[in-house]
Each structure stands twice: as C-alpha cells, then as structure tokens.
PDB file of C-alpha atoms in Angstrom:
ATOM      1  CA  MET A   1      -6.948  -3.967 -62.109  1.00 67.00           C
ATOM      2  CA  GLU A   2     -10.609  -5.265 -62.370  1.00 77.00           C
ATOM      3  CA  GLU A   3     -12.621  -3.783 -65.258  1.00 84.00           C
ATOM      4  CA  TYR A   4     -14.962  -1.865 -63.179  1.00 82.00           C
ATOM      5  CA  ARG A   5     -12.194  -0.029 -61.010  1.00 83.00           C
ATOM      6  CA  SER A   6     -10.341   0.805 -64.367  1.00 81.00           C
ATOM      7  CA  ARG A   7     -13.682   2.436 -65.888  1.00 84.00           C
ATOM      8  CA  ILE A   8     -14.275   4.419 -62.567  1.00 80.00           C
ATOM      9  CA  TYR A   9     -10.940   5.476 -61.641  1.00 79.00           C
ATOM     10  CA  SER A  10     -10.241   6.662 -65.363  1.00 75.00           C
ATOM     11  CA  GLN A  11     -13.142   9.134 -64.948  1.00 74.00           C
ATOM     12  CA  TYR A  12     -13.235   9.567 -61.259  1.00 75.00           C
ATOM     13  CA  GLU A  13     -13.708  13.301 -61.437  1.00 68.00           C
ATOM     14  CA  LEU A  14     -16.779  12.759 -63.224  1.00 70.00           C
ATOM     15  CA  LEU A  15     -18.559  11.194 -60.343  1.00 71.00           C
ATOM     16  CA  TRP A  16     -18.219  14.580 -58.261  1.00 69.00           C
ATOM     17  CA  PRO A  17     -19.975  17.374 -60.140  1.00 64.00           C
ATOM     18  CA  ASP A  18     -18.564  19.981 -58.118  1.00 69.00           C
ATOM     19  CA  GLN A  19     -15.056  18.984 -58.854  1.00 71.00           C
ATOM     20  CA  LYS A  20     -12.977  21.931 -60.073  1.00 76.00           C
ATOM     21  CA  THR A  21     -10.214  22.061 -62.742  1.00 80.00           C
ATOM     22  CA  LEU A  22      -7.991  24.280 -61.047  1.00 88.00           C
ATOM     23  CA  PHE A  23      -6.640  24.150 -57.345  1.00 92.00           C
ATOM     24  CA  ASP A  24      -8.857  25.994 -55.034  1.00 93.00           C
ATOM     25  CA  GLU A  25      -6.619  27.441 -52.290  1.00 94.00           C
ATOM     26  CA  GLU A  26      -9.395  28.992 -50.289  1.00 93.00           C
ATOM     27  CA  GLU A  27     -11.220  25.532 -50.109  1.00 94.00           C
ATOM     28  CA  ALA A  28      -8.101  24.031 -49.299  1.00 96.00           C
ATOM     29  CA  LEU A  29      -7.331  26.263 -46.496  1.00 96.00           C
ATOM     30  CA  ARG A  30     -10.809  25.897 -45.008  1.00 94.00           C
ATOM     31  CA  TRP A  31     -10.508  22.089 -45.360  1.00 95.00           C
ATOM     32  CA  GLY A  32      -7.067  22.074 -43.719  1.00 96.00           C
ATOM     33  CA  ARG A  33      -8.180  24.274 -40.643  1.00 94.00           C
ATOM     34  CA  TYR A  34     -10.220  21.078 -39.555  1.00 96.00           C
ATOM     35  CA  TYR A  35      -7.912  18.318 -40.537  1.00 96.00           C
ATOM     36  CA  LEU A  36      -4.739  19.994 -39.350  1.00 96.00           C
ATOM     37  CA  ARG A  37      -6.216  19.952 -35.834  1.00 94.00           C
ATOM     38  CA  LEU A  38      -7.355  16.397 -36.142  1.00 95.00           C
ATOM     39  CA  LEU A  39      -4.068  15.169 -37.297  1.00 97.00           C
ATOM     40  CA  LYS A  40      -1.623  17.470 -35.413  1.00 94.00           C
ATOM     41  CA  ASP A  41      -0.699  14.777 -32.771  1.00 95.00           C
ATOM     42  CA  PHE A  42       0.486  12.524 -35.634  1.00 98.00           C
ATOM     43  CA  LEU A  43       2.685  15.086 -37.501  1.00 98.00           C
ATOM     44  CA  PRO A  44       6.458  14.872 -37.078  1.00 97.00           C
ATOM     45  CA  LYS A  45       8.313  17.510 -34.974  1.00 96.00           C
ATOM     46  CA  ASP A  46      10.955  17.678 -37.738  1.00 97.00           C
ATOM     47  CA  LYS A  47       9.813  19.727 -40.650  1.00 97.00           C
ATOM     48  CA  ASN A  48      12.472  17.968 -42.937  1.00 97.00           C
ATOM     49  CA  SER A  49      10.593  14.602 -42.330  1.00 98.00           C
ATOM     50  CA  ALA A  50       9.807  12.752 -45.541  1.00 98.00           C
ATOM     51  CA  ILE A  51       5.906  12.451 -45.649  1.00 99.00           C
ATOM     52  CA  LEU A  52       3.966  10.670 -48.258  1.00 99.00           C
ATOM     53  CA  GLU A  53       0.236  10.749 -48.785  1.00 99.00           C
ATOM     54  CA  LEU A  54      -1.498   7.811 -50.727  1.00 99.00           C
ATOM     55  CA  GLY A  55      -4.603   8.814 -52.774  1.00 96.00           C
ATOM     56  CA  CYS A  56      -3.846  12.587 -52.135  1.00 97.00           C
ATOM     57  CA  GLY A  57      -6.509  13.799 -54.611  1.00 92.00           C
ATOM     58  CA  THR A  58      -6.281  17.341 -55.493  1.00 93.00           C
ATOM     59  CA  GLY A  59      -3.448  17.807 -52.929  1.00 96.00           C
ATOM     60  CA  ARG A  60      -5.519  19.691 -50.110  1.00 97.00           C
ATOM     61  CA  LEU A  61      -3.521  17.962 -47.413  1.00 98.00           C
ATOM     62  CA  LEU A  62      -0.094  18.220 -48.973  1.00 98.00           C
ATOM     63  CA  TYR A  63      -0.698  22.156 -49.584  1.00 98.00           C
ATOM     64  CA  ASN A  64      -1.530  22.687 -45.873  1.00 98.00           C
ATOM     65  CA  LEU A  65       1.601  20.607 -44.821  1.00 98.00           C
ATOM     66  CA  LYS A  66       3.592  22.669 -47.020  1.00 97.00           C
ATOM     67  CA  LEU A  67       2.337  25.768 -45.588  1.00 97.00           C
ATOM     68  CA  MET A  68       3.324  24.481 -42.108  1.00 97.00           C
ATOM     69  CA  GLY A  69       6.697  24.246 -43.228  1.00 97.00           C
ATOM     70  CA  TYR A  70       7.133  20.723 -44.164  1.00 98.00           C
ATOM     71  CA  SER A  71       9.573  20.556 -46.949  1.00 95.00           C
ATOM     72  CA  GLU A  72       9.617  16.993 -48.035  1.00 97.00           C
ATOM     73  CA  VAL A  73       6.032  16.149 -48.765  1.00 98.00           C
ATOM     74  CA  LYS A  74       4.954  13.984 -51.718  1.00 98.00           C
ATOM     75  CA  GLY A  75       1.687  12.599 -53.113  1.00 98.00           C
ATOM     76  CA  VAL A  76       0.416   9.912 -55.345  1.00 98.00           C
ATOM     77  CA  ASP A  77      -2.878   9.196 -56.857  1.00 95.00           C
ATOM     78  CA  LEU A  78      -4.122   6.958 -59.771  1.00 91.00           C
ATOM     79  CA  SER A  79      -6.303   9.827 -61.110  1.00 89.00           C
ATOM     80  CA  ALA A  80      -4.675  11.576 -63.785  1.00 89.00           C
ATOM     81  CA  GLU A  81      -6.880  14.541 -63.363  1.00 89.00           C
ATOM     82  CA  GLN A  82      -6.647  14.798 -59.691  1.00 90.00           C
ATOM     83  CA  ALA A  83      -2.813  14.531 -59.834  1.00 94.00           C
ATOM     84  CA  ARG A  84      -2.877  17.338 -62.494  1.00 94.00           C
ATOM     85  CA  ILE A  85      -4.651  19.562 -60.070  1.00 94.00           C
ATOM     86  CA  ALA A  86      -2.580  18.782 -57.212  1.00 95.00           C
ATOM     87  CA  ARG A  87       0.541  19.529 -59.085  1.00 96.00           C
ATOM     88  CA  GLN A  88      -0.494  23.187 -59.426  1.00 96.00           C
ATOM     89  CA  THR A  89       0.588  23.667 -55.881  1.00 94.00           C
ATOM     90  CA  GLY A  90       4.198  23.129 -57.045  1.00 95.00           C
ATOM     91  CA  ILE A  91       4.391  19.745 -54.907  1.00 96.00           C
ATOM     92  CA  ASP A  92       5.707  16.381 -56.244  1.00 96.00           C
ATOM     93  CA  VAL A  93       2.632  14.550 -57.076  1.00 97.00           C
ATOM     94  CA  GLU A  94       2.901  11.214 -59.278  1.00 97.00           C
ATOM     95  CA  GLN A  95      -0.023   9.693 -60.942  1.00 95.00           C
ATOM     96  CA  ARG A  96       0.878   5.976 -60.381  1.00 95.00           C
ATOM     97  CA  ASP A  97       0.026   2.880 -58.609  1.00 95.00           C
ATOM     98  CA  VAL A  98       0.699   3.288 -54.976  1.00 97.00           C
ATOM     99  CA  PHE A  99       2.053  -0.340 -54.611  1.00 98.00           C
ATOM    100  CA  ASP A 100       4.797   0.642 -57.113  1.00 98.00           C
ATOM    101  CA  VAL A 101       5.784   3.779 -55.496  1.00 98.00           C
ATOM    102  CA  LEU A 102       5.963   2.163 -51.910  1.00 98.00           C
ATOM    103  CA  SER A 103       8.069  -0.721 -53.201  1.00 98.00           C
ATOM    104  CA  GLU A 104      10.505   1.559 -54.863  1.00 98.00           C
ATOM    105  CA  ASN A 105      11.059   3.687 -51.678  1.00 98.00           C
ATOM    106  CA  PRO A 106      12.033   1.094 -48.736  1.00 98.00           C
ATOM    107  CA  GLU A 107      12.388   2.791 -45.243  1.00 97.00           C
ATOM    108  CA  THR A 108      12.126   6.287 -46.802  1.00 98.00           C
ATOM    109  CA  PHE A 109       9.150   8.071 -44.996  1.00 99.00           C
ATOM    110  CA  GLN A 110       8.609   9.088 -41.515  1.00 99.00           C
ATOM    111  CA  LEU A 111       4.867   9.536 -42.195  1.00 99.00           C
ATOM    112  CA  ILE A 112       2.525   8.008 -44.581  1.00 99.00           C
ATOM    113  CA  ILE A 113      -1.110   9.281 -44.669  1.00 99.00           C
ATOM    114  CA  ALA A 114      -4.074   7.863 -46.386  1.00 99.00           C
ATOM    115  CA  LEU A 115      -7.275   9.589 -46.097  1.00 98.00           C
ATOM    116  CA  ASP A 116     -10.578   7.728 -47.504  1.00 97.00           C
ATOM    117  CA  PHE A 117      -8.240   5.227 -49.268  1.00 97.00           C
ATOM    118  CA  PHE A 118      -8.095   2.025 -47.480  1.00 98.00           C
ATOM    119  CA  GLU A 119     -11.726   1.181 -48.097  1.00 97.00           C
ATOM    120  CA  HIS A 120     -11.024   0.996 -51.955  1.00 96.00           C
ATOM    121  CA  PHE A 121      -9.254  -2.136 -51.569  1.00 96.00           C
ATOM    122  CA  SER A 122     -10.179  -6.005 -51.127  1.00 96.00           C
ATOM    123  CA  LYS A 123      -9.282  -7.833 -47.943  1.00 97.00           C
ATOM    124  CA  ASP A 124      -6.049  -9.198 -49.651  1.00 97.00           C
ATOM    125  CA  GLU A 125      -4.990  -5.954 -50.976  1.00 97.00           C
ATOM    126  CA  CYS A 126      -5.697  -4.317 -47.459  1.00 98.00           C
ATOM    127  CA  LEU A 127      -3.011  -6.735 -45.893  1.00 98.00           C
ATOM    128  CA  ARG A 128      -0.860  -6.146 -49.038  1.00 98.00           C
ATOM    129  CA  LEU A 129      -1.232  -2.280 -48.502  1.00 99.00           C
ATOM    130  CA  LEU A 130      -0.329  -2.412 -44.849  1.00 99.00           C
ATOM    131  CA  ASP A 131       2.858  -4.514 -45.550  1.00 99.00           C
ATOM    132  CA  ALA A 132       3.761  -2.093 -48.206  1.00 99.00           C
ATOM    133  CA  CYS A 133       3.444   0.782 -45.929  1.00 99.00           C
ATOM    134  CA  ARG A 134       5.506  -0.829 -43.361  1.00 99.00           C
ATOM    135  CA  ASP A 135       8.368  -1.376 -45.477  1.00 98.00           C
ATOM    136  CA  ALA A 136       8.372   2.108 -46.941  1.00 99.00           C
ATOM    137  CA  LEU A 137       8.434   3.684 -43.592  1.00 99.00           C
ATOM    138  CA  GLN A 138      11.599   4.348 -41.391  1.00 98.00           C
ATOM    139  CA  PRO A 139      11.968   2.554 -38.301  1.00 97.00           C
ATOM    140  CA  GLY A 140       9.696   4.222 -35.838  1.00 97.00           C
ATOM    141  CA  GLY A 141       7.698   5.940 -38.696  1.00 98.00           C
ATOM    142  CA  ARG A 142       3.987   6.453 -38.384  1.00 99.00           C
ATOM    143  CA  LEU A 143       0.998   5.438 -40.817  1.00 99.00           C
ATOM    144  CA  VAL A 144      -2.344   7.351 -40.519  1.00 99.00           C
ATOM    145  CA  LEU A 145      -5.503   6.087 -42.110  1.00 99.00           C
ATOM    146  CA  GLN A 146      -8.924   7.630 -42.287  1.00 99.00           C
ATOM    147  CA  THR A 147     -11.524   5.092 -43.322  1.00 98.00           C
ATOM    148  CA  VAL A 148     -15.206   3.964 -42.983  1.00 98.00           C
ATOM    149  CA  ASN A 149     -16.374   3.089 -39.814  1.00 98.00           C
ATOM    150  CA  ALA A 150     -18.458  -0.151 -39.584  1.00 97.00           C
ATOM    151  CA  GLN A 151     -19.305   0.581 -35.936  1.00 96.00           C
ATOM    152  CA  SER A 152     -21.140   3.774 -36.588  1.00 96.00           C
ATOM    153  CA  PRO A 153     -24.874   3.764 -37.206  1.00 94.00           C
ATOM    154  CA  MET A 154     -24.228   5.661 -40.371  1.00 94.00           C
ATOM    155  CA  GLY A 155     -21.398   3.497 -41.411  1.00 93.00           C
ATOM    156  CA  LEU A 156     -23.166   1.830 -44.227  1.00 90.00           C
ATOM    157  CA  SER A 157     -24.120   5.176 -45.996  1.00 91.00           C
ATOM    158  CA  CYS A 158     -20.645   5.760 -46.463  1.00 92.00           C
ATOM    159  CA  ARG A 159     -19.644   2.245 -47.023  1.00 92.00           C
ATOM    160  CA  TYR A 160     -21.917   2.262 -50.095  1.00 91.00           C
ATOM    161  CA  ALA A 161     -21.621   6.022 -51.123  1.00 90.00           C
ATOM    162  CA  ASP A 162     -18.894   5.039 -53.490  1.00 89.00           C
ATOM    163  CA  PHE A 163     -19.163   1.760 -55.848  1.00 90.00           C
ATOM    164  CA  THR A 164     -15.283   1.281 -55.514  1.00 90.00           C
ATOM    165  CA  HIS A 165     -15.542   0.735 -51.622  1.00 95.00           C
ATOM    166  CA  GLU A 166     -14.460  -2.939 -50.893  1.00 95.00           C
ATOM    167  CA  THR A 167     -13.749  -3.039 -47.348  1.00 96.00           C
ATOM    168  CA  CYS A 168     -15.298  -1.803 -44.157  1.00 97.00           C
ATOM    169  CA  VAL A 169     -13.822  -2.053 -40.639  1.00 98.00           C
ATOM    170  CA  THR A 170     -14.195  -1.315 -37.115  1.00 98.00           C
ATOM    171  CA  PRO A 171     -11.522   0.458 -35.137  1.00 98.00           C
ATOM    172  CA  GLY A 172     -10.877  -2.653 -33.157  1.00 98.00           C
ATOM    173  CA  CYS A 173     -10.567  -4.521 -36.389  1.00 98.00           C
ATOM    174  CA  LEU A 174      -7.933  -2.083 -37.884  1.00 99.00           C
ATOM    175  CA  ARG A 175      -6.008  -2.355 -34.779  1.00 98.00           C
ATOM    176  CA  ASN A 176      -5.860  -6.232 -35.321  1.00 98.00           C
ATOM    177  CA  LEU A 177      -4.736  -5.762 -38.933  1.00 98.00           C
ATOM    178  CA  MET A 178      -2.124  -3.317 -38.100  1.00 99.00           C
ATOM    179  CA  THR A 179      -0.714  -5.259 -35.333  1.00 98.00           C
ATOM    180  CA  LEU A 180      -0.702  -8.309 -37.788  1.00 98.00           C
ATOM    181  CA  CYS A 181       1.371  -6.317 -40.046  1.00 98.00           C
ATOM    182  CA  GLY A 182       4.120  -5.133 -37.850  1.00 98.00           C
ATOM    183  CA  PHE A 183       2.773  -1.856 -36.161  1.00 99.00           C
ATOM    184  CA  LYS A 184       2.522  -0.979 -32.739  1.00 98.00           C
ATOM    185  CA  ASP A 185       1.043   1.767 -30.381  1.00 98.00           C
ATOM    186  CA  TYR A 186      -2.280   1.763 -32.149  1.00 99.00           C
ATOM    187  CA  GLN A 187      -4.530   4.902 -31.706  1.00 98.00           C
ATOM    188  CA  ALA A 188      -7.964   5.560 -32.990  1.00 98.00           C
ATOM    189  CA  ARG A 189     -10.169   8.752 -32.839  1.00 97.00           C
ATOM    190  CA  GLU A 190     -13.426  10.124 -34.138  1.00 98.00           C
ATOM    191  CA  ARG A 191     -13.632  12.294 -37.121  1.00 97.00           C
ATOM    192  CA  ALA A 192     -15.891  14.515 -35.040  1.00 96.00           C
ATOM    193  CA  PRO A 193     -16.874  18.311 -35.274  1.00 95.00           C
ATOM    194  CA  ILE A 194     -14.051  20.520 -33.922  1.00 94.00           C
ATOM    195  CA  PRO A 195     -15.239  23.877 -32.591  1.00 93.00           C
ATOM    196  CA  TYR A 196     -13.397  26.786 -34.282  1.00 87.00           C
ATOM    197  CA  GLY A 197     -16.902  28.925 -34.941  1.00 89.00           C
ATOM    198  CA  MET A 198     -20.218  29.205 -33.672  1.00 95.00           C
ATOM    199  CA  VAL A 199     -21.889  26.702 -36.183  1.00 94.00           C
ATOM    200  CA  SER A 200     -18.981  23.946 -35.573  1.00 93.00           C
ATOM    201  CA  PHE A 201     -19.443  24.859 -31.740  1.00 95.00           C
ATOM    202  CA  ILE A 202     -22.976  23.856 -32.140  1.00 97.00           C
ATOM    203  CA  ARG A 203     -22.240  20.864 -34.067  1.00 96.00           C
ATOM    204  CA  PHE A 204     -19.730  19.739 -31.503  1.00 96.00           C
ATOM    205  CA  VAL A 205     -22.193  20.171 -28.642  1.00 97.00           C
ATOM    206  CA  LEU A 206     -24.788  18.282 -30.415  1.00 97.00           C
ATOM    207  CA  TRP A 207     -22.633  15.545 -31.457  1.00 97.00           C
ATOM    208  CA  GLY A 208     -21.471  15.173 -27.922  1.00 97.00           C
ATOM    209  CA  ILE A 209     -25.166  14.433 -26.952  1.00 97.00           C
ATOM    210  CA  ILE A 210     -25.732  11.923 -29.884  1.00 97.00           C
ATOM    211  CA  ARG A 211     -22.557  10.012 -29.257  1.00 96.00           C
ATOM    212  CA  ARG A 212     -23.616   9.620 -25.506  1.00 96.00           C
ATOM    213  CA  LEU A 213     -26.764   8.232 -26.711  1.00 97.00           C
ATOM    214  CA  ILE A 214     -25.110   5.749 -29.011  1.00 96.00           C
ATOM    215  CA  TRP A 215     -22.644   4.910 -26.198  1.00 95.00           C
ATOM    216  CA  MET A 216     -25.745   4.072 -24.006  1.00 95.00           C
ATOM    217  CA  TYR A 217     -27.190   1.781 -26.529  1.00 94.00           C
ATOM    218  CA  ASP A 218     -23.771   0.026 -26.879  1.00 93.00           C
ATOM    219  CA  MET A 219     -23.519  -0.390 -23.116  1.00 94.00           C
ATOM    220  CA  VAL A 220     -26.740  -1.835 -22.803  1.00 95.00           C
ATOM    221  CA  GLU A 221     -26.529  -4.377 -25.532  1.00 92.00           C
ATOM    222  CA  VAL A 222     -22.953  -5.468 -25.361  1.00 89.00           C
ATOM    223  CA  THR A 223     -21.428  -3.768 -22.482  1.00 87.00           C
ATOM    224  CA  GLY A 224     -19.577  -1.412 -24.646  1.00 82.00           C
ATOM    225  CA  THR A 225     -16.524  -1.720 -26.821  1.00 89.00           C
ATOM    226  CA  THR A 226     -12.859  -1.079 -26.604  1.00 92.00           C
ATOM    227  CA  TYR A 227     -12.989   1.861 -28.966  1.00 95.00           C
ATOM    228  CA  PRO A 228     -16.226   3.815 -28.564  1.00 96.00           C
ATOM    229  CA  ILE A 229     -16.069   5.512 -31.676  1.00 97.00           C
ATOM    230  CA  TYR A 230     -19.142   6.269 -33.507  1.00 97.00           C
ATOM    231  CA  THR A 231     -18.341   8.768 -36.551  1.00 98.00           C
ATOM    232  CA  ARG A 232     -18.954   7.280 -40.027  1.00 97.00           C
ATOM    233  CA  ASN A 233     -15.371   7.885 -40.687  1.00 98.00           C
ATOM    234  CA  PHE A 234     -12.419   7.462 -38.103  1.00 98.00           C
ATOM    235  CA  ILE A 235      -8.802   7.696 -37.772  1.00 98.00           C
ATOM    236  CA  GLY A 236      -6.372   4.969 -37.121  1.00 98.00           C
ATOM    237  CA  SER A 237      -2.780   5.372 -36.569  1.00 99.00           C
ATOM    238  CA  ALA A 238       0.114   3.178 -35.495  1.00 99.00           C
ATOM    239  CA  VAL A 239       4.070   3.146 -35.610  1.00 99.00           C
ATOM    240  CA  LYS A 240       6.116   0.729 -37.332  1.00 98.00           C
ATOM    241  CA  LYS A 241       7.866  -1.816 -34.814  1.00 95.00           C
TER     242      LYS A 241
END
C-alpha cells in the first residue's frame, strides 16, 4: 500500500471530527431509513442469503440489514477503529484487506455491497476489485456500488473531498467496466432525495426541478446521455453472468 494511504487509513476516523467512538443506533436507523428504500430492489428475497459489505465503516448498513432479518451479513474494513465500532452491533466484521477476504471466499455471496468505496482505488485496482467481487459472488449474485459521479455538476466537489479518492466514473463508464469484468443486467440510479417527511419532500420537489434543468442543458449540448443521472454520487449494480 502506498505511504499516503497507510498514513491516512491508519487514522481515518480523525478526518471526520464528528466520528463517535460508540455505535450510534439512532443515527444508524435514521441513515437506514433512506438507504434501505434506495437499495430495496437490489436486496435478495431469501433472508438467509450471504451478504458482504466492503468498506463497511461503522456498520450502519449491516445493522439495518440485520434488523430486516438477514442472518448472514458480514463486513470488512481496513480501519481498525471503524471495524471496532461496527463489531458493537454483534455482526461479524473483519479489519482486513478486502482483496484477501474476497479471494478466500469463492462463489460465497449472493450480494456484495460497497458504498463510497470504489473511488478509493486506482484504475488497475478498480478492475482487480470488480474481478475479485465477481469471483466471490455465487452465479447470479449481485454487486452494488455507490461511487462518485463524474457526470454530475457537483461531482468534482465529491471527487476531491477525500484525499484518498483515486477514480471518478460516469454511470456509462461503470457499466462498461462491469460488463468487461463479467457482469450483466446493469442498472444505475441517482442518490436523490426520497420523500418521507416534509423537509425531504421539499428537497425531492426541488431536486426534480434542478435535474430537469441539468437534463435540458445536456440535451442542448450533446442531445442527452444514456444514463441521465446527475447526483454527485450514484448507485450502479449488475449481476454476475
């Protein structure tokens, strides 16, 4: 691992001053209210499906999946501190290199999720990561990624918000990479506001207006794009062939 990565990842929690030392159940549930709605179409119907989260952080997603009844959830994170916090949920979380975990579990998982993770790798590493995820998935298993959107007007602010971000792709570029690495049935969606209260409803309406204006600009300049996705992060998902 490069020196700058080792230095930052060994103290990653210090970069976020509001990082707590104990698992925050209330915050995790609030976070999960949004993400479970965003990801629900990608979750397996069988609650005994093996699910792995790469770069699981403090375990918010894993905790919410456990509450939904998924019994075989597992996480891995390079940060010892974040893995320690995540283990407070009682979920199996390893503090290890993801490539080691993936290589040791061929055709094991029905779902692999990595949120805000893909962008931390170089181009060569991104392809290696996709290959490793494919090999660790069962036939027909699904990979779900959330990553920085190079197509968004605000994409650069997210791309450079973290010094360890190495790669930034468009939804179309991610489709090509996943196809190259043995995936099919690619889907992409915005990480947009979802209405579940008054404030979120207002954000939802305003975002609809803003994205329409961005879409019109896109249409005028280059007659549009295959994936009109404009949030600074987006979700990309595909199934192992």
